Coordinates of C-alpha atoms in Angstrom, one line a residue:
Q1 CA -57.9 100.6 95.5
L2 CA -57.3 101.2 99.2
Q3 CA -54.6 103.8 99.7
L4 CA -53.1 105.8 102.5
V5 CA -50.8 108.7 101.8
E6 CA -48.8 110.5 104.4
S7 CA -47.5 114.0 104.0
G8 CA -46.1 116.9 106.1
G9 CA -42.8 115.5 107.3
G10 CA -39.6 117.5 107.1
L11 CA -36.7 119.0 109.1
V12 CA -37.6 121.0 112.2
Q13 CA -35.6 122.4 115.1
P14 CA -36.1 121.0 118.6
G15 CA -39.1 122.6 120.2
G16 CA -40.7 123.2 116.8
S17 CA -43.9 121.8 115.3
L18 CA -45.1 119.8 112.4
R19 CA -48.5 118.5 111.3
L20 CA -48.6 115.2 109.5
S21 CA -51.6 114.2 107.2
C22 CA -52.9 110.8 106.3
A23 CA -55.2 111.0 103.3
A24 CA -57.3 108.0 102.5
S25 CA -58.7 107.0 99.1
G26 CA -60.7 104.0 98.0
F27 CA -62.6 103.9 101.3
T28 CA -64.0 106.2 103.9
L29 CA -62.4 106.5 107.3
D30 CA -65.5 106.7 109.5
S31 CA -65.6 103.1 110.6
W32 CA -61.8 102.5 110.5
T33 CA -59.3 102.9 113.3
I34 CA -56.2 104.9 112.2
G35 CA -52.9 104.5 113.9
W36 CA -49.7 106.5 113.6
F37 CA -46.5 104.6 114.0
R38 CA -42.9 105.6 113.7
Q39 CA -39.6 103.7 113.0
A40 CA -36.1 105.0 113.7
P41 CA -33.1 103.3 112.1
G42 CA -32.3 100.0 113.9
K43 CA -35.5 100.1 116.0
E44 CA -38.9 98.4 115.8
R45 CA -41.9 100.3 114.7
E46 CA -43.7 101.7 117.7
G47 CA -47.1 103.0 118.1
V48 CA -47.5 106.8 118.6
S49 CA -51.2 107.5 118.5
C50 CA -54.4 106.1 117.3
H51 CA -58.0 107.3 116.6
S52 CA -60.7 104.7 116.8
G53 CA -63.4 104.5 114.1
G54 CA -67.0 105.3 115.1
G55 CA -66.5 106.2 118.7
G56 CA -63.7 108.7 118.1
S57 CA -61.6 107.7 121.1
T58 CA -57.9 108.4 121.0
E59 CA -54.7 107.0 122.6
Y60 CA -51.2 108.2 122.9
A61 CA -47.8 106.7 123.7
D62 CA -46.4 108.0 127.0
S63 CA -43.5 109.4 125.2
V64 CA -45.7 111.8 123.1
K65 CA -48.6 112.5 125.5
G66 CA -49.2 116.2 125.9
R67 CA -47.2 117.0 122.8
F68 CA -49.0 115.2 120.0
T69 CA -52.6 115.4 119.0
I70 CA -54.5 113.1 116.6
S71 CA -57.6 114.3 114.9
R72 CA -59.9 113.3 112.0
D73 CA -61.6 115.4 109.3
T74 CA -64.4 113.3 108.0
A75 CA -65.2 115.7 105.1
K76 CA -61.6 115.5 103.8
N77 CA -61.3 111.7 104.6
T78 CA -58.0 112.6 106.4
V79 CA -56.4 112.0 109.7
Y80 CA -53.8 114.4 111.2
L81 CA -51.1 114.2 113.7
Q82 CA -50.2 117.6 115.2
M83 CA -46.7 117.4 116.7
N84 CA -45.6 120.1 119.1
S85 CA -42.5 120.5 121.3
L86 CA -40.5 118.2 119.1
K87 CA -37.4 116.5 120.4
P88 CA -34.5 114.9 118.6
E89 CA -35.7 111.5 119.8
D90 CA -38.9 112.0 117.7
T91 CA -36.8 111.6 114.6
A92 CA -38.2 108.7 112.5
V93 CA -40.2 107.7 109.5
Y94 CA -43.8 108.2 110.4
Y95 CA -46.5 105.9 109.0
C96 CA -50.2 105.9 109.2
A97 CA -52.1 102.6 109.1
A98 CA -55.7 101.5 109.1
R99 CA -57.7 98.6 110.6
L100 CA -61.4 97.9 110.1
F101 CA -62.2 97.2 113.7
N102 CA -63.3 99.9 116.1
R103 CA -60.5 99.6 118.6
C104 CA -57.2 101.4 119.2
M105 CA -54.2 99.1 119.2
F106 CA -50.4 99.8 119.1
N107 CA -49.5 96.4 117.7
Y108 CA -48.6 97.1 114.1
A109 CA -49.5 93.5 113.1
N110 CA -53.1 94.3 113.6
Y111 CA -53.1 96.9 110.8
P112 CA -53.5 95.5 107.3
Y113 CA -53.2 98.8 105.4
W114 CA -50.2 101.1 105.5
G115 CA -49.0 104.3 103.9
Q116 CA -45.5 104.8 102.5
G117 CA -44.2 106.9 105.4
T118 CA -43.0 110.4 105.8
Q119 CA -39.6 111.4 107.2
V120 CA -39.5 113.6 110.3
T121 CA -36.1 114.9 111.4
V122 CA -35.7 117.0 114.5
S123 CA -32.3 118.6 114.7
S124 CA -30.6 121.9 115.2

C-alpha cells in the first residue's frame, strides 16, 4: 500500500550529472520527511540528503554539499535528487526513505519505509 520507487540511476563519467526520482504511492508526501541514503559495497548506509515534511527544510551531508540538490514536487508526489559534479566516490546504490515526523535525520533506523534502490556508477 505504501510504496517508494527510485529511478534515474545509471553510469556517468566523473563530472557528469544525474537526477534521481523517488515516486510515492499509497500516501501523499506533504507531511512526510524524505531522506536519500546511499550504500557502497562493504560500507554502512549513509545519509546523503533529506527534505522535511511540512516545513520544507533541507539538509545535506558535507560530502555532497554544493553538488547535490533535493527538491519536492507535490503535484507529482515525487522527490528528486539532482546530482552534479559527480565523483567516483559517489558510486553506490541510492535509496529513498520516508518517515512520518517533520524532522530531517540521517539515521536510517528512523525511516520505516524504503524504496528498492537505484544504482549510480561514476566511472570513466
